[in-house]
């Protein structure tokens, strides 16, 4: 105890009035003796049953043969980058072969309007009719489970065809396209044989069909609808067009009321869904005057990332029609914004376009185009005439045709999708005419279109569920169509980010190290701290903004964005930062100095970062042993290897896919599988660790055989892990008696070696003094069955030293039942009955069981392991006793560390008319406008199918959304937010402290004493004095608010939203071509009206 603490305590005591000084006394020497006795017994138990001293000795014995090599982080990141570049280059080559095959097939194919052709329709394959015959387009299609494709049923010899529900599967354009693209089948198969790490390969046609390899059975949603349209996917849109700056102008005059406004809103949302993070956008609404639907974005364009697009959708939902429309002012404002951004070198610096959505244009607007856009026509204007009225069609079409745009008329919700897609074909013309096959890489995404399961979400590290796509456009090479610039479609292939990160082996990065990837826009592609999923009820779902999480929001200590800027600029370099790393779901924190090494991945818009923690994190241990000796010890039954690490490549050869990593290593070493490709350095480390740790098996077995169930009941398991991912464990009780059955299994990712991290018990032990143990209680919400915690995990690090360099070789520990710890605690917390009580004023002999005392065992983050009240176990001490926790904070024994979470989800009240819900089909938009009284009537009509010509798929869709809207009507929703939360950390330099707390009418004494060789504290407090005037010390996360003033909050939020973070633009741009046919500028909509939609005007009138 420091002199300042003693002086503080004496001052408190001197200031006390006589009545206060006479209250409960807690003798300091008694508490210290309790702590020493308990600590000594605890240390004896955990060292004995973990075998930590034996393991430390075994590693000490081999120190003379060990080498500790310092890792060159810059050399490492460059090597990883080169390997990743090589791997991604192979994916590009596969896509290039598909593009060449598709274009050649089209060149040799003549369109046949009467073509009849049967193909494998992925929805219909293997379906039979009532006569047990295969249905049309549904012939037999052999499907087998394949581990390489997440154990889905696939056909690796053939592709099949998926079409969205609204595309007729025997349309002549579809049949011709499918027939032509049959030429891709042998190329798909050949690509997969050349590069077995390839996953999905596909061709998305501009007509709407999607050819997927390997072929799968495509299942509709629960309502029989397939809403997936390849032309809406980010990879398709990015490959088909260059970056674009877009201003959407929407007419909100009185004539737009009702159905027209609903169609206009859906048109805006559909346009927004065609934009990506390389695009910029704003939305202007006009009637008698012009206003930006987000006032904060007045006069600028904002990046069309997922956050901003969803924000715009919510605002669009709130638009209301009134007044008289004056389009010239809105056009003027739009041209000004686009020109200012272009001149300032901001935005996409490529395509610029205005999207005009209106039901008519009557005033003189030609002067606006003469002033701002002619003769160069740098801004294309696309016009969407809303409604059936054709009076204004010539005017609206004239605007598009005289500004290199395209005109369409949208008279029903069913028209929206196809008509919006037309603008993409126009923007793709210059690239098509030039035959520029740009390679694009998408941001990270989770493809929910392919069959995904909750098990897949739960079984993998969240950041490794993501993928990126490499894609290239496919053009018509026919000379007669050259000036039309016909885009046939887009070819793509998925690259799971897990495959990329396999090239940055975990063992080379140390206990706390990791690799991460980010895009040219600064968004995270992969990072161990990226959390793309959230839990809604019992289901895991992707967060709305999961793929637009900025590097600065994960590496938030980089406050000046030095790291972010360097990586976006594709620089190679190094940076050091002191960081606070949250662990154990944010309840605890590690203080590290991290060295960041970074470089770009050539040929992609990505950058790679490698992080090594200063000290032991930058050393690799190299041991030497013979294969024979190591192999013998590898075969022991208690041994396992990190199955997510790549000791040997088992996912390429189908014969190897069934092998665990341990089985693969053994077959490699015995020569049974000479074709296996293994990481020899890592295998050598495993062999060395297997030999050094082998005596632990016999040690644990001997203990288990000689255990006394009376005195040692509650010791359940011993375990160890080495830096090579090797683990051993031994049970001291029958497996059926284990309290925490998830521990050291795939169900408890935090307790095992994964691609993302070392086990939590290993990481925490590595930052604790050698020889001292970390005790960790499973918190309330994590314990099995949601009940009270039952077990405590205890671990310590095993270090080695060579030539003054200290490395962490392993960690070892035990898992014990909490009631063992409690029994030992209460036995130690009492004075013997023969204690000399003479001269002692107060209760004697003293015991923690006395009513006048409360005794707690807490850990270094303030969580309770032992309390008189069992329900307090696992809780934060500050929530139980705010008075003592406040005093410990004031005295410096604990300190509060403020942490931030920029990936949090906060509750917001549910709004039924939410623009945040994507409008997946015209019917979905229709339903959003209907009141519940009408919904039952319409569902009645839908159920009984009163008109036989109604489209059954659309009706199923409609019914689903009626029920969906009712089901969620009253629930709060979660949305992305920023939060801050406290973590409390014990200051180990203060071994003991005590004090008196003024509680008004009385004073409360407390004594805190460190437990030796642990991260635990004994806390003894007086129960007589009621100190409830002190509020609890909360650990709750709070949404970040900038000031109490709502106006200021809005201002700061606006500044953050407006800010244009540094980004690197894509290298290529195709805005115009002198040969393009600008007179191909559109006509009337050609899609027939769905009869079900005829009810829509009636519904809207009744709103």
PDB file of N, CA and C in Angstrom, residues 100-111 176-177 180-181 183 474-478 481 486 488:
ATOM      1  N   UNK A 100     -14.362 -15.010 -72.779  1.00  0.00           N
ATOM      2  CA  UNK A 100     -13.984 -15.329 -74.163  1.00  0.00           C
ATOM      3  C   UNK A 100     -14.941 -16.368 -74.748  1.00  0.00           C
ATOM      4  N   UNK A 101     -15.267 -17.378 -73.945  1.00  0.00           N
ATOM      5  CA  UNK A 101     -16.166 -18.441 -74.432  1.00  0.00           C
ATOM      6  C   UNK A 101     -17.567 -17.899 -74.687  1.00  0.00           C
ATOM      7  N   UNK A 102     -18.049 -17.027 -73.811  1.00  0.00           N
ATOM      8  CA  UNK A 102     -19.395 -16.473 -73.961  1.00  0.00           C
ATOM      9  C   UNK A 102     -19.484 -15.575 -75.200  1.00  0.00           C
ATOM     10  N   UNK A 103     -18.489 -14.734 -75.415  1.00  0.00           N
ATOM     11  CA  UNK A 103     -18.525 -13.822 -76.573  1.00  0.00           C
ATOM     12  C   UNK A 103     -18.396 -14.585 -77.884  1.00  0.00           C
ATOM     13  N   UNK A 104     -17.563 -15.620 -77.900  1.00  0.00           N
ATOM     14  CA  UNK A 104     -17.439 -16.435 -79.111  1.00  0.00           C
ATOM     15  C   UNK A 104     -18.744 -17.173 -79.392  1.00  0.00           C
ATOM     16  N   UNK A 105     -19.371 -17.682 -78.352  1.00  0.00           N
ATOM     17  CA  UNK A 105     -20.633 -18.408 -78.538  1.00  0.00           C
ATOM     18  C   UNK A 105     -21.709 -17.490 -79.099  1.00  0.00           C
ATOM     19  N   UNK A 106     -21.754 -16.242 -78.619  1.00  0.00           N
ATOM     20  CA  UNK A 106     -22.751 -15.287 -79.122  1.00  0.00           C
ATOM     21  C   UNK A 106     -22.463 -14.926 -80.580  1.00  0.00           C
ATOM     22  N   UNK A 107     -21.187 -14.775 -80.905  1.00  0.00           N
ATOM     23  CA  UNK A 107     -20.800 -14.414 -82.274  1.00  0.00           C
ATOM     24  C   UNK A 107     -21.250 -15.484 -83.261  1.00  0.00           C
ATOM     25  N   UNK A 108     -21.208 -16.738 -82.822  1.00  0.00           N
ATOM     26  CA  UNK A 108     -21.557 -17.851 -83.704  1.00  0.00           C
ATOM     27  C   UNK A 108     -23.024 -18.258 -83.613  1.00  0.00           C
ATOM     28  N   UNK A 109     -23.801 -17.514 -82.823  1.00  0.00           N
ATOM     29  CA  UNK A 109     -25.214 -17.868 -82.647  1.00  0.00           C
ATOM     30  C   UNK A 109     -26.098 -16.866 -83.385  1.00  0.00           C
ATOM     31  N   UNK A 110     -27.043 -17.371 -84.145  1.00  0.00           N
ATOM     32  CA  UNK A 110     -28.013 -16.502 -84.803  1.00  0.00           C
ATOM     33  C   UNK A 110     -29.321 -16.581 -84.051  1.00  0.00           C
ATOM     34  N   UNK A 111     -29.874 -15.426 -83.776  1.00  0.00           N
ATOM     35  CA  UNK A 111     -31.110 -15.360 -82.991  1.00  0.00           C
ATOM     36  C   UNK A 111     -32.242 -16.063 -83.742  1.00  0.00           C
ATOM     37  N   UNK A 176     -32.876 -18.212 -76.369  1.00  0.00           N
ATOM     38  CA  UNK A 176     -31.691 -17.988 -77.197  1.00  0.00           C
ATOM     39  C   UNK A 176     -30.447 -17.769 -76.333  1.00  0.00           C
ATOM     40  N   UNK A 177     -30.606 -16.987 -75.273  1.00  0.00           N
ATOM     41  CA  UNK A 177     -29.472 -16.719 -74.389  1.00  0.00           C
ATOM     42  C   UNK A 177     -28.989 -17.965 -73.660  1.00  0.00           C
ATOM     43  N   UNK A 180     -27.253 -20.264 -76.233  1.00  0.00           N
ATOM     44  CA  UNK A 180     -25.921 -19.743 -76.550  1.00  0.00           C
ATOM     45  C   UNK A 180     -24.932 -20.008 -75.404  1.00  0.00           C
ATOM     46  N   UNK A 181     -25.401 -19.811 -74.152  1.00  0.00           N
ATOM     47  CA  UNK A 181     -24.482 -19.900 -73.007  1.00  0.00           C
ATOM     48  C   UNK A 181     -24.205 -21.334 -72.556  1.00  0.00           C
ATOM     49  N   UNK A 183     -22.370 -23.102 -74.036  1.00  0.00           N
ATOM     50  CA  UNK A 183     -20.938 -23.223 -74.329  1.00  0.00           C
ATOM     51  C   UNK A 183     -20.075 -23.001 -73.098  1.00  0.00           C
ATOM     52  N   UNK A 474     -19.558  -9.035 -70.474  1.00  0.00           N
ATOM     53  CA  UNK A 474     -19.547  -9.823 -71.716  1.00  0.00           C
ATOM     54  C   UNK A 474     -20.269  -9.004 -72.784  1.00  0.00           C
ATOM     55  N   UNK A 475     -19.618  -8.772 -73.932  1.00  0.00           N
ATOM     56  CA  UNK A 475     -20.161  -7.907 -74.972  1.00  0.00           C
ATOM     57  C   UNK A 475     -20.512  -8.684 -76.241  1.00  0.00           C
ATOM     58  N   UNK A 476     -21.380  -8.081 -77.017  1.00  0.00           N
ATOM     59  CA  UNK A 476     -21.643  -8.613 -78.356  1.00  0.00           C
ATOM     60  C   UNK A 476     -20.529  -8.146 -79.298  1.00  0.00           C
ATOM     61  N   UNK A 477     -19.916  -9.106 -80.010  1.00  0.00           N
ATOM     62  CA  UNK A 477     -18.840  -8.759 -80.944  1.00  0.00           C
ATOM     63  C   UNK A 477     -19.357  -8.551 -82.360  1.00  0.00           C
ATOM     64  N   UNK A 478     -20.663  -8.699 -82.567  1.00  0.00           N
ATOM     65  CA  UNK A 478     -21.223  -8.601 -83.908  1.00  0.00           C
ATOM     66  C   UNK A 478     -21.128  -7.172 -84.413  1.00  0.00           C
ATOM     67  N   UNK A 481     -24.119  -4.647 -84.482  1.00  0.00           N
ATOM     68  CA  UNK A 481     -24.672  -4.098 -83.222  1.00  0.00           C
ATOM     69  C   UNK A 481     -23.670  -3.200 -82.510  1.00  0.00           C
ATOM     70  N   UNK A 486     -24.153  -3.447 -77.199  1.00  0.00           N
ATOM     71  CA  UNK A 486     -25.019  -4.414 -76.524  1.00  0.00           C
ATOM     72  C   UNK A 486     -24.230  -5.209 -75.472  1.00  0.00           C
ATOM     73  N   UNK A 488     -24.160  -8.252 -73.171  1.00  0.00           N
ATOM     74  CA  UNK A 488     -24.808  -9.559 -73.077  1.00  0.00           C
ATOM     75  C   UNK A 488     -25.024  -9.984 -71.625  1.00  0.00           C
TER      76      UNK A 488
END
